[in-house]
Short mmCIF file of C-alpha atoms and ligand atoms in Angstrom, two decimals:
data_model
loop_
_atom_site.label_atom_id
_atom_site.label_comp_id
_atom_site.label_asym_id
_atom_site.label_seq_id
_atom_site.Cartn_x
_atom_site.Cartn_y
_atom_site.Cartn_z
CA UNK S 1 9.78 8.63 24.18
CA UNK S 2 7.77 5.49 23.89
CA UNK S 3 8.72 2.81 26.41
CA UNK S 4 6.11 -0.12 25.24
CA UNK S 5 4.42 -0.41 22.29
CA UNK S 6 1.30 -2.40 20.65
CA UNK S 7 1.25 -4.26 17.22
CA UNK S 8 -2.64 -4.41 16.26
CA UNK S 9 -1.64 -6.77 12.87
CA UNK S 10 0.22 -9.63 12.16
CA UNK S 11 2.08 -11.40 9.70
CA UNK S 12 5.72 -9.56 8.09
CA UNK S 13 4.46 -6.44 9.06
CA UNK S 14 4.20 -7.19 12.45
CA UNK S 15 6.88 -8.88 12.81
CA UNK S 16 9.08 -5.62 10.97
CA UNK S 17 7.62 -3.50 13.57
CA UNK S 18 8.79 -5.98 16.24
CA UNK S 19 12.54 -5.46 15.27
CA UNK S 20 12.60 -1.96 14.88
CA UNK S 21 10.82 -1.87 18.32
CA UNK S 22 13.57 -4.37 19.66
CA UNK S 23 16.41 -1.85 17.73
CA UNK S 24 15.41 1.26 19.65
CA UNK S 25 14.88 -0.49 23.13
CA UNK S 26 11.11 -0.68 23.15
CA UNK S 27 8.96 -2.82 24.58
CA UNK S 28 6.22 -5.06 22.16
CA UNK S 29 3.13 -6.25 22.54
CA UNK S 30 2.22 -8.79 19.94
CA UNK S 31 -2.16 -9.89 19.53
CA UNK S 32 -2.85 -12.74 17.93
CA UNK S 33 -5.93 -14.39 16.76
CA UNK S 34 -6.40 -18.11 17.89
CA UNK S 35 -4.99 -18.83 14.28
CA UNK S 36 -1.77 -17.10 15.07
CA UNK S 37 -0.87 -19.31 18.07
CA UNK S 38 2.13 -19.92 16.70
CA UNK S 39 2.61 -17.07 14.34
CA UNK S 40 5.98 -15.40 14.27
CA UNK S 41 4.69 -12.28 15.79
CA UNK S 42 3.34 -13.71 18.53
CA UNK S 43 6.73 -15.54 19.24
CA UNK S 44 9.07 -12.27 18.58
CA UNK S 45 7.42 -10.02 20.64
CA UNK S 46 7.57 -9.20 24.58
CA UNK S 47 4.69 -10.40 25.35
CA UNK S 48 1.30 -11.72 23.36
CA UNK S 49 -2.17 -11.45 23.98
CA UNK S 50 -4.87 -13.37 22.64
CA UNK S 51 -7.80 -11.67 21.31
CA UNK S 52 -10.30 -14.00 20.09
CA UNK S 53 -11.54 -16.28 17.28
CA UNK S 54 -9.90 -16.65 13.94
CA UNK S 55 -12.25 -14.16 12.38
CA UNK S 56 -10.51 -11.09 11.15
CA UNK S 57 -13.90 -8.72 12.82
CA UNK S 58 -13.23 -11.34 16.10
CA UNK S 59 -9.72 -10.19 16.29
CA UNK S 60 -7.26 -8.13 14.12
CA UNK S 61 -10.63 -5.89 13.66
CA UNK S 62 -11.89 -5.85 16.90
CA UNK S 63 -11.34 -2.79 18.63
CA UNK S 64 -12.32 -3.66 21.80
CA UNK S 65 -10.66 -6.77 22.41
CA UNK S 66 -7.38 -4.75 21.02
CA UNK S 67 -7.67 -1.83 23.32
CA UNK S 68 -8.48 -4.29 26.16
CA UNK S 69 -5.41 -5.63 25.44
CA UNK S 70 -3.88 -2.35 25.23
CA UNK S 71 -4.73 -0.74 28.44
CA UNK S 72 -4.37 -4.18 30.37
CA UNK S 73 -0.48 -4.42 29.26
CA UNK S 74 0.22 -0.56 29.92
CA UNK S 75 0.96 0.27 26.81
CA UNK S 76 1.68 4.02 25.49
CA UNK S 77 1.21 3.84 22.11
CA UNK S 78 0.08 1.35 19.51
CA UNK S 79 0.77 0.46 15.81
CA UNK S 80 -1.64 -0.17 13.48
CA UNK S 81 0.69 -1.80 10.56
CA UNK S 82 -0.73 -1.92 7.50
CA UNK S 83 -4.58 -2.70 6.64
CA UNK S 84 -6.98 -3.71 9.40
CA UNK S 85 -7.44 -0.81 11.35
CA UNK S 86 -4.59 1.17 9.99
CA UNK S 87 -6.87 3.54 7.90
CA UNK S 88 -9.66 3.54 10.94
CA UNK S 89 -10.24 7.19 12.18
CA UNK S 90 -12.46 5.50 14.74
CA UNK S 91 -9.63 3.47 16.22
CA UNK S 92 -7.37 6.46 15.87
CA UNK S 93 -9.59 7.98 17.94
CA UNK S 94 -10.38 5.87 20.49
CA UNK S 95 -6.69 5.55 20.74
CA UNK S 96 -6.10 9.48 21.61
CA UNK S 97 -9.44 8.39 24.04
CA UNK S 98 -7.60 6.53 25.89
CA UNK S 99 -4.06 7.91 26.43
CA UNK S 100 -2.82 5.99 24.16
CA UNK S 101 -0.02 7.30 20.85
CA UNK S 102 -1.49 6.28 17.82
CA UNK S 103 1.46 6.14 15.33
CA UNK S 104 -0.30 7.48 12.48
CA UNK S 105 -1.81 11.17 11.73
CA UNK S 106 -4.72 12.20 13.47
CA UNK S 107 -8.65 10.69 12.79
CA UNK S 108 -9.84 13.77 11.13
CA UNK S 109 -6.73 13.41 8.18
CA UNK S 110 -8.11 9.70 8.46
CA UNK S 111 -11.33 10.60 7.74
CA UNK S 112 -10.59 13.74 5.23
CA UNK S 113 -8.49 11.13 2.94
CA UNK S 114 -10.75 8.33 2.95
CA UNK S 115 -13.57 10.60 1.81
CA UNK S 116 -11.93 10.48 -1.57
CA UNK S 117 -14.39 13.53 -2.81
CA UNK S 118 -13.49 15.24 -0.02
CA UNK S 119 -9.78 14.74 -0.45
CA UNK S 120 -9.43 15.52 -4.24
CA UNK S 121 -11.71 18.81 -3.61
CA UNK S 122 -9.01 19.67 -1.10
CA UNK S 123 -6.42 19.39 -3.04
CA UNK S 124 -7.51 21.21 -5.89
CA UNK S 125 -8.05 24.04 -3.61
CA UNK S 126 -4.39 23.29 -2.48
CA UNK S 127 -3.25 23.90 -5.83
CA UNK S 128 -2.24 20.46 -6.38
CA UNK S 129 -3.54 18.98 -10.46
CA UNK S 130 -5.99 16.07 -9.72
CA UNK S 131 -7.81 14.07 -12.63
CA UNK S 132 -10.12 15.98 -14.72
CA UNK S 133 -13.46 15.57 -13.39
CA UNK S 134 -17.19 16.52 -11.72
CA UNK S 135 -16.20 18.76 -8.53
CA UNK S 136 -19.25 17.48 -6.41
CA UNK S 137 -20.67 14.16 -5.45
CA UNK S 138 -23.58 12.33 -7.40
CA UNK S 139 -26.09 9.68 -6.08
CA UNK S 140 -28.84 10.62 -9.22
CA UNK S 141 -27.62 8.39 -11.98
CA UNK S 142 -29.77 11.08 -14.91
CA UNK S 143 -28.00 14.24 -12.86
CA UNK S 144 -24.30 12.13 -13.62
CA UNK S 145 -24.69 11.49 -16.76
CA UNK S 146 -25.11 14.98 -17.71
CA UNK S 147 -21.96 15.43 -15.75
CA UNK S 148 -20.15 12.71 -17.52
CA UNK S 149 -21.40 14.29 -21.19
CA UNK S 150 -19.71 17.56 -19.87
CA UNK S 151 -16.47 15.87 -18.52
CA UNK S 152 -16.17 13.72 -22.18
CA UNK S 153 -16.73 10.10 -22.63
CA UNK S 154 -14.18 7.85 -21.16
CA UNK S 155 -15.44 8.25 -18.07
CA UNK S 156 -14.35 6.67 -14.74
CA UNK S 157 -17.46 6.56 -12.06
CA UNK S 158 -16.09 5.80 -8.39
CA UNK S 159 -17.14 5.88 -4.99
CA UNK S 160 -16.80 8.41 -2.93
CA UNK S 161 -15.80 6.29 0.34
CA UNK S 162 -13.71 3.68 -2.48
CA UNK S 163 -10.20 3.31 -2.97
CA UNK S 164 -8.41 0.06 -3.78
CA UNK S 165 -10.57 -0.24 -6.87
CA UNK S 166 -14.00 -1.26 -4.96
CA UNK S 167 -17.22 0.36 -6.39
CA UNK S 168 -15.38 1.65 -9.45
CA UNK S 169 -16.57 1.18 -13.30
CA UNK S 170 -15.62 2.40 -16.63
CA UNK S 171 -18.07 3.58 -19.53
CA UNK S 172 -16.98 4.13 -22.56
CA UNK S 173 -19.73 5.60 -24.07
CA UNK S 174 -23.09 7.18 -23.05
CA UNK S 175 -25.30 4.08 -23.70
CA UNK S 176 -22.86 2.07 -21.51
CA UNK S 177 -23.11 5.03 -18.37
CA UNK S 178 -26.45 3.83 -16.77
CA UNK S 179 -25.47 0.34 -16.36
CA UNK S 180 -21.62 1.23 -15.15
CA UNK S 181 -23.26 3.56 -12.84
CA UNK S 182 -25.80 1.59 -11.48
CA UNK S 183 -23.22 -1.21 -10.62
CA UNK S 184 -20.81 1.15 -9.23
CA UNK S 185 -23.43 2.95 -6.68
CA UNK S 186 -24.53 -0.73 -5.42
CA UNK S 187 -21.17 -2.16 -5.19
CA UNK S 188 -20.25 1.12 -2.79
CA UNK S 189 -23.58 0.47 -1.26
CA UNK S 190 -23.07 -2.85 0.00
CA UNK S 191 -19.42 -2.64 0.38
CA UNK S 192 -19.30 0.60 2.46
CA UNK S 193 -22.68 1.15 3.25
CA UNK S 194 -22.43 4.57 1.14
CA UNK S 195 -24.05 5.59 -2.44
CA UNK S 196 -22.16 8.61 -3.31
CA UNK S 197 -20.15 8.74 -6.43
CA UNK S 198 -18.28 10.89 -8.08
CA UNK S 199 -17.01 11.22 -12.04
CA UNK S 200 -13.44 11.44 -13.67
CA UNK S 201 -12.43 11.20 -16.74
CA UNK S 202 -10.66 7.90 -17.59
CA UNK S 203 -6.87 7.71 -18.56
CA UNK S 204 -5.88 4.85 -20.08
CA UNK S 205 -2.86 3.21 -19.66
CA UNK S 206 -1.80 5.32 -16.78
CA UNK S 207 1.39 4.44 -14.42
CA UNK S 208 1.09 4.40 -10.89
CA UNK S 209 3.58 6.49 -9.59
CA UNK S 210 3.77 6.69 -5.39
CA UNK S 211 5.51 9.14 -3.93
CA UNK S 212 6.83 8.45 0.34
CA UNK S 213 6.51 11.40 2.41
CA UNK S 214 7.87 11.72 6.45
CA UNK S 215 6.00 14.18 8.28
CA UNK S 216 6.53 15.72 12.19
CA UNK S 217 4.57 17.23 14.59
CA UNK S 218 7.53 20.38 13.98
CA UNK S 219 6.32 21.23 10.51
CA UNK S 220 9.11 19.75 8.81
CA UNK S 221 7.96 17.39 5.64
CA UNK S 222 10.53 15.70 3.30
CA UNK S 223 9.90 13.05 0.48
CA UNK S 224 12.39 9.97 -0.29
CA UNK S 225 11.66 9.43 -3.93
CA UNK S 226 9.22 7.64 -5.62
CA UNK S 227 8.18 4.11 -6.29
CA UNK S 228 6.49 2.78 -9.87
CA UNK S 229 3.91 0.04 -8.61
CA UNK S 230 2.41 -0.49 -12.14
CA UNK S 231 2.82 -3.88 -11.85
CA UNK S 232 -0.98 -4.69 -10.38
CA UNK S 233 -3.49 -7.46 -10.91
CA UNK S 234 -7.11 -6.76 -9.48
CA UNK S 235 -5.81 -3.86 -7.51
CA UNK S 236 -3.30 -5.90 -5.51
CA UNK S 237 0.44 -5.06 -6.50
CA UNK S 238 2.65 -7.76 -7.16
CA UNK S 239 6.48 -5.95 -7.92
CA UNK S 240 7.06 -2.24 -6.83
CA UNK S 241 10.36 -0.34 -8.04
CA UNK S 242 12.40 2.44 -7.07
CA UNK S 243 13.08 4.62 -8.93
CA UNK S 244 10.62 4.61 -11.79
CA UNK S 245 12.15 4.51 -15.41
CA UNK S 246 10.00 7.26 -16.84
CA UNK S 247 10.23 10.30 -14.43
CA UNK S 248 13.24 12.96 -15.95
CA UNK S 249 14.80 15.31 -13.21
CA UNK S 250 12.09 17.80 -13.68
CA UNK S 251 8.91 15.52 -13.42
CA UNK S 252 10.69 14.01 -10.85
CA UNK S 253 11.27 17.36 -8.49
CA UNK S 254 7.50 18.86 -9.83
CA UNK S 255 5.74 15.20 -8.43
CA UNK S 256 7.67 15.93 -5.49
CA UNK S 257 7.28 19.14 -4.40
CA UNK S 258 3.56 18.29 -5.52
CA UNK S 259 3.76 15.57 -2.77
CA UNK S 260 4.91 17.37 -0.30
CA UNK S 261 2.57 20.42 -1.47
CA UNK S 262 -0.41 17.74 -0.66
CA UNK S 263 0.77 16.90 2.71
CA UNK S 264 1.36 20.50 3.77
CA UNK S 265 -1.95 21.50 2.83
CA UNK S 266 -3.43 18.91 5.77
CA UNK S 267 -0.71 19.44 8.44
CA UNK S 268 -0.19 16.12 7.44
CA UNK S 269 1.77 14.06 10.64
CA UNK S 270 3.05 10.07 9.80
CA UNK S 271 4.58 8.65 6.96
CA UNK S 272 2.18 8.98 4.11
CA UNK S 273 2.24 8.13 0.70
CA UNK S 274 0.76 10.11 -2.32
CA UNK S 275 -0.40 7.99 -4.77
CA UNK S 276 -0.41 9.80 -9.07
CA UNK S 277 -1.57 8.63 -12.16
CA UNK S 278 1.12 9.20 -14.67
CA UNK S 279 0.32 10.08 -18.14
CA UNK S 280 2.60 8.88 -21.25
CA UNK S 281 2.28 12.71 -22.20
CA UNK S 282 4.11 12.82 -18.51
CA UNK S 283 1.20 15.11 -17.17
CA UNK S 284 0.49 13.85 -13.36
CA UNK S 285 -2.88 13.92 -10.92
CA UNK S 286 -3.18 13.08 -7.49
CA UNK S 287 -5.03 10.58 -7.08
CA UNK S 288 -5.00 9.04 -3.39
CA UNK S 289 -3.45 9.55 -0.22
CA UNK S 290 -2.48 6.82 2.14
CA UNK S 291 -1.84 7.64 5.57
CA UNK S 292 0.10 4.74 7.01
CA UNK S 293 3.17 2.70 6.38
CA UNK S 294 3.16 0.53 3.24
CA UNK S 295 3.66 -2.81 2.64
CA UNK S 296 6.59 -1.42 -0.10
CA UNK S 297 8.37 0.42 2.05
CA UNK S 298 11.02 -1.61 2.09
CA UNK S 299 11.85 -0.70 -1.79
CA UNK S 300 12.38 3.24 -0.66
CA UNK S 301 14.38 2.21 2.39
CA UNK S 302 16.79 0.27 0.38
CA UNK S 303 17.74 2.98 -1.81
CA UNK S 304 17.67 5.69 0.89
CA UNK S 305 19.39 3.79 3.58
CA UNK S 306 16.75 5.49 5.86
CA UNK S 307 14.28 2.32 8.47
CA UNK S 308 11.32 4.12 7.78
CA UNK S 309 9.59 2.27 10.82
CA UNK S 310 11.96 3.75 13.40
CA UNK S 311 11.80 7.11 11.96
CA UNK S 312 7.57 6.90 11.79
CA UNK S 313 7.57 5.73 15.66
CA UNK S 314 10.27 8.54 16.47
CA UNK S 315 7.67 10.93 14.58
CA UNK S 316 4.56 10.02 16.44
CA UNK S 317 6.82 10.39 19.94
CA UNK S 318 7.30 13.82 18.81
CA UNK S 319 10.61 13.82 17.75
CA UNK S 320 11.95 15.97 15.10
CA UNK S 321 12.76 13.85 11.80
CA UNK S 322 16.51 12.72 11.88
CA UNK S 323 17.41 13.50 8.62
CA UNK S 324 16.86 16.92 6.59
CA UNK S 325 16.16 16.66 2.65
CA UNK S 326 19.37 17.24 1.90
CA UNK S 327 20.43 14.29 3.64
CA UNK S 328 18.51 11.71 1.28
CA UNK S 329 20.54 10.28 -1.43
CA UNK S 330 18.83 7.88 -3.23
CA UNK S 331 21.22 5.21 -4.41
CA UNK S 332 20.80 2.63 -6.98
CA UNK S 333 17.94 0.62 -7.82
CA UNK S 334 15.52 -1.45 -5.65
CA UNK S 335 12.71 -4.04 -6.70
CA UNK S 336 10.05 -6.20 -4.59
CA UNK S 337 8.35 -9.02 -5.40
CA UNK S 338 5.56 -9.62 -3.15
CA UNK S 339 5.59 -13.73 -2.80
CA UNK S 340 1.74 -15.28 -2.50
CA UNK S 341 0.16 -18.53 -1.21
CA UNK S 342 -1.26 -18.78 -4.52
CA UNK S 343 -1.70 -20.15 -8.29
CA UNK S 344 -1.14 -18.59 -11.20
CA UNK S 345 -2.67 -21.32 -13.08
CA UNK S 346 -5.83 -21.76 -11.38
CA UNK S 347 -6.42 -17.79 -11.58
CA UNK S 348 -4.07 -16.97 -8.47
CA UNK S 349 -6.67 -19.19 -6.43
CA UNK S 350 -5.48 -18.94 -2.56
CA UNK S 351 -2.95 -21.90 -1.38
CA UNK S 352 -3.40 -22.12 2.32
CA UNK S 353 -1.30 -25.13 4.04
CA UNK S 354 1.62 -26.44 5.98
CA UNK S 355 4.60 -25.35 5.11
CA UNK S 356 6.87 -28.23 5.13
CA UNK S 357 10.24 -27.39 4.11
CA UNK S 358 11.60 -23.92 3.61
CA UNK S 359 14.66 -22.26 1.96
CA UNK S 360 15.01 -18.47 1.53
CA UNK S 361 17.55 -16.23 0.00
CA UNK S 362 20.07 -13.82 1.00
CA UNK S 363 23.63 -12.83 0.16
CA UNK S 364 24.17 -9.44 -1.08
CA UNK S 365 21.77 -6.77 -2.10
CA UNK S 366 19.15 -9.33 -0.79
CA UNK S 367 16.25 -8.48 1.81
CA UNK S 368 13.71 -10.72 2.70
CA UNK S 369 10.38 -9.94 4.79
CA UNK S 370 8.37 -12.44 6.33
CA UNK S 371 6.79 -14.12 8.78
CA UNK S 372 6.93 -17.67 7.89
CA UNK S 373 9.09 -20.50 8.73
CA UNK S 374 9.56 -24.28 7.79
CA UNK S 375 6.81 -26.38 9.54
CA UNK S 376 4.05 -23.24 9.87
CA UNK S 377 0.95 -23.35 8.55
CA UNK S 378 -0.99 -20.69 6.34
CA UNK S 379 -4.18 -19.69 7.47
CA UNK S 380 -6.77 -19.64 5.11
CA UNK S 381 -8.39 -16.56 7.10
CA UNK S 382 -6.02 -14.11 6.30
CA UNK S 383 -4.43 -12.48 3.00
CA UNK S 384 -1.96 -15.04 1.39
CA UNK S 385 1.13 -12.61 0.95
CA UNK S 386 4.42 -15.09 2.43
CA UNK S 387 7.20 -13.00 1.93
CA UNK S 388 8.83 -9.72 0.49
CA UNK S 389 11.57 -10.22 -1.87
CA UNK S 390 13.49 -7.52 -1.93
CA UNK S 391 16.78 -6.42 -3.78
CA UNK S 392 19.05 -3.94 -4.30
CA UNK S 393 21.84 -2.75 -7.24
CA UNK S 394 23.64 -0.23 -8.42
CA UNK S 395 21.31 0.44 -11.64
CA UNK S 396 17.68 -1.72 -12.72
CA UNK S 397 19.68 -4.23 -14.71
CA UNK S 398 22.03 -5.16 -11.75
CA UNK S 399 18.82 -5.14 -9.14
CA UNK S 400 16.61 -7.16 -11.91
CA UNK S 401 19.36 -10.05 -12.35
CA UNK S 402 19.30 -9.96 -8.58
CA UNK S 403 16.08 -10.41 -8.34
CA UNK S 404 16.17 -13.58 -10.74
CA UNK S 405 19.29 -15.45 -9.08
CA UNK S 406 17.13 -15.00 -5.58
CA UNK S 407 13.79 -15.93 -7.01
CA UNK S 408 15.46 -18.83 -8.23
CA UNK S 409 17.28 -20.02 -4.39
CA UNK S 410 13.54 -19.94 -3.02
CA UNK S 411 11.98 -23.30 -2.13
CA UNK S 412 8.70 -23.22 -0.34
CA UNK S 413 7.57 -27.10 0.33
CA UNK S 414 3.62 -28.18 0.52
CA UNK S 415 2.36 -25.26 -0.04
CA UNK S 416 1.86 -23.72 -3.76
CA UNK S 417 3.27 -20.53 -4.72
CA UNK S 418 3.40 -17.54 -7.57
CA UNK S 419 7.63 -17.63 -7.31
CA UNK S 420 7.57 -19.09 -10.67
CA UNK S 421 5.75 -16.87 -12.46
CA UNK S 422 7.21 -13.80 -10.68
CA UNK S 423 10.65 -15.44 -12.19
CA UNK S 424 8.85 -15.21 -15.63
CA UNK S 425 8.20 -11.71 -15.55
CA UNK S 426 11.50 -10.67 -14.34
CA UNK S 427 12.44 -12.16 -17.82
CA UNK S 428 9.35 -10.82 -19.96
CA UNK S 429 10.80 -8.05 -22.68
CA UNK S 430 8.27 -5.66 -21.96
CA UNK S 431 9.02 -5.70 -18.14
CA UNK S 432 12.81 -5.18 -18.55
CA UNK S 433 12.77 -2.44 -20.82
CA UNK S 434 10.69 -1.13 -18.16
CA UNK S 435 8.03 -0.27 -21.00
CA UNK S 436 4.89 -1.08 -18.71
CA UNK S 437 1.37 0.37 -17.05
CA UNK S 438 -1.28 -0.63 -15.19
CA UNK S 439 -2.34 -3.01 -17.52
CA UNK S 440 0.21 -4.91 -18.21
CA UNK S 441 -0.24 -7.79 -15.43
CA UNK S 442 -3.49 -8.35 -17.91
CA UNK S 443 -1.10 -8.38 -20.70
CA UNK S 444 0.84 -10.63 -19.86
CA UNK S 445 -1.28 -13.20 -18.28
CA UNK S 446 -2.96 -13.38 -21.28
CA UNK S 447 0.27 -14.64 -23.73
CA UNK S 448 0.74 -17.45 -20.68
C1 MV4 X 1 -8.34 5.90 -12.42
C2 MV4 X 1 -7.83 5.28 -13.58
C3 MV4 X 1 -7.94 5.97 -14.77
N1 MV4 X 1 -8.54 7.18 -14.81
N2 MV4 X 1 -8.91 7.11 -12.50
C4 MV4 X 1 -7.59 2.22 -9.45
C5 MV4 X 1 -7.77 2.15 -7.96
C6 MV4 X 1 -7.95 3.53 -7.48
N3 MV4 X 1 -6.83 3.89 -6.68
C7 MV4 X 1 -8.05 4.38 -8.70
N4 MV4 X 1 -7.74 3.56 -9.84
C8 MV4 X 1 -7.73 4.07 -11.10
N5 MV4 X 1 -8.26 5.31 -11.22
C9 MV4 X 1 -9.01 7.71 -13.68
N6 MV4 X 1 -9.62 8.90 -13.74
C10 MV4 X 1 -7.24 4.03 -13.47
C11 MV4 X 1 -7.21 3.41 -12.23
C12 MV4 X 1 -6.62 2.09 -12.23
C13 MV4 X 1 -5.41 1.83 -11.62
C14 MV4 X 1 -4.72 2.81 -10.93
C15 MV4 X 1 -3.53 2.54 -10.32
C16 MV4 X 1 -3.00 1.27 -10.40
C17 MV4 X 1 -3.67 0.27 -11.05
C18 MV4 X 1 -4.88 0.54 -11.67
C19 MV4 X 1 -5.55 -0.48 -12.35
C20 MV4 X 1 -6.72 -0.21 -12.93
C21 MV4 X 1 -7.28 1.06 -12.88
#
């Protein structure tokens, strides 16, 4: 088993990996930029270590200093948390290097899903339906858009080492490809130092439907449901459900045997996530594969029961999975609101700041994840998430009326905050009939 284990993040997350450490009697390690001082993480854990300047690359992305820090404590196994380095196959690997668990899947599956070419060509070999589309990489704009006349017009262009929405561009039409293209291949170019592309077809209106998936190093591989995280602006979600409102039985078992179907066909290890486009005609395609813990996780553990950071860190020690797929009942209805340092009326503009006064909810049904407190500050360095909100009811209507009466017992003094307007879409029409996409952040912003 592991004895003492690493955080390389900071923020919630770390501080959620800190108490399920503390749960099953392991030892932390917290880092912490110069910034974090007097971060929550650094406070909760064991024992801190400072490594270096404010600078995400000076710290939470520095290898070096992290594995320094590492080896120095006498650690056995480290967590990555959730962005940073916890999609890195390099730090995975240098990990495994040096004797150290990496509590995630192995650098090659790193590598294999963050080639997203790569990954959807090995899942259509798997058998599993991806997006209709070119099935080999492009860097000749003329050679594309014969592909993209073939494919039919919307197309979707995106990069090859992309995700997240970077280096991504509709065209409509032929006379708009060449431009869309061209803006796509430098964006990828600049942003990940790669020009490969590759086509799709574009669905509009999709829903993004997630899928959670537990794997061991014994074979065994279960699912716990789904979660709708439509609700998106720019790529960054903002509420995450579970369950979704549009998935019958059947779509519901076919998307998750497909899940599962995808993990098999790497040996996937870790918790994962499969990410699907969801037609209104119901059809389904794979679209991504994440392999780390999520910053909605909570919203599956709350209607499985199941702390999905214990079970991932009993995974990666090489323990069997404690519970079977018959043993996960999902029960009732869970939402998150994901609270920002930010304002909705100045374009969500980052609110960095002291936080002078500070009241959160709780009571029943009622999770909250953070790492703030009254009288911290909020760096300006780092992304401007403050707090999960996160409920639970028997049914959507109960968990969405929960989700009002806590939204409304939050006070966050000095700094500004999107709480409001979170409260406003818990009361839009549209998002309580549950009658939304990926577009309707977009939608709504623009009857404000
Ligand atoms: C698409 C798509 C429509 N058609 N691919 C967005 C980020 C990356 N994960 C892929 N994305 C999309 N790929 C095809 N062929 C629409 C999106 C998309 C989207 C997907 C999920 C959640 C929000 C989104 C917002 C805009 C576009």
């Amino acid at each position: 088993m592991i004895q003492k284990l690493l955080i390389a993040n900071r923020g919630e997350i770390a501080v959620r990996i800190i108490r399920a450490c503390r749960e099953m009697g392991i030892e932390t390690v917290a880092v912490y930029s110069t910034a974090d001082r007097d971060a929550l993480h650094t406070q909760l854990a064991d024992e801190s270590v400072c490594i270096g300047e404010t600078k995400s690359s000076e710290s939470y992305l520095n290898m070096e200093s992290i594995m320094s820090a590492a080896v120095s404590s006498g650690v056995d196994a480290i967590h990555p948390g959730v962005g940073f380095l916890s999609e890195n196959a390099e730090f995975a690997e240098l990990c495994e290097q040096c004797g150290i668990k990496y509590v995630g899947p192995n650098s090659e599956i790193i590598n294999l899903m963050g080639n997203k070419a790569l990954a959807r060509d090995t899942m259509i070999k798997a058998g599993v339906p991806v997006i209709p589309g070119c099935d080999s990489v492009v860097e000749d704009c003329n050679e594309a858009k014969i592909i993209a006349d073939e494919i039919g017009y919307p197309v979707i262009i995106k990069a090859v080492l992309g995700g997240g929405g970077k280096g991504m561009r509709v065209a409509n039409c032929e006379e708009e490809f060449e431009s869309a293209f061209n803006t796509a291949k430098k964006e990828s170019e600049m942003a990940f130092g790669d020009g490969q592309m590759y086509i799709e077809h574009y669905i509009e209106h999709p829903r993004h439907i997630e899928f959670q998936i537990m794997a061991d190093s014994h074979g065994n591989i279960i699912h716990l449901g789904e979660r709708d995280c439509s609700v998106q602006r720019n790529h960054q979600k903002m509420i995450e459900e579970s369950p979704t409102i549009v998935l019958d039985e059947d779509t519901r078992n076919k998307m998750a045997e497909t899940a599962i179907k995808a993990a098999r066909a790497v040996n996937y290890e870790n918790a994962g996530t499969v990410e699907f486009l969801l037609e209104k005609s119901g059809a389904f395609y794979f679209m991504e594969m994440n392999t780390r813990i999520q910053v909605e996780h909570p919203v599956t553990e709350m209607v499985t029961g199941l702390d999905m950071i214990k079970e991932q860190i009993s995974i990666a020690a090489g323990n069997e999975l404690s519970v079977s797929q018959e043993d996960v009942l999902p029960k009732g209805h869970a939402i998150e609101c994901r609270i920002n340092a930010e304002n909705p009326r100045k374009n969500f503009c980052p609110c960095p700041g002291h936080i002078s006064g500070l009241y959160m909810p709780g009571g029943n049904g009622v999770r909250v994840d953070s790492a703030i407190y009254s009288g911290c500050d909020v760096s300006p360095f780092y992304d401007s998430m403050l707090a999960k909100l996160i409920v639970h009811g028997r049914n959507r209507s109960e968990a969405i009326k929960k989700m009002r009466r806590a939204l409304g017992e939050v006070v966050i003094e000095g700094i500004t905050s999107n709480v409001d307007y979170l409260y406003e879409i818990l009361c839009d029409n549209t998002f309580v009939a549950g009658d939304y996409d990926v577009s309707f952040i977009e939608g709504f912003n623009s009857q404000l």
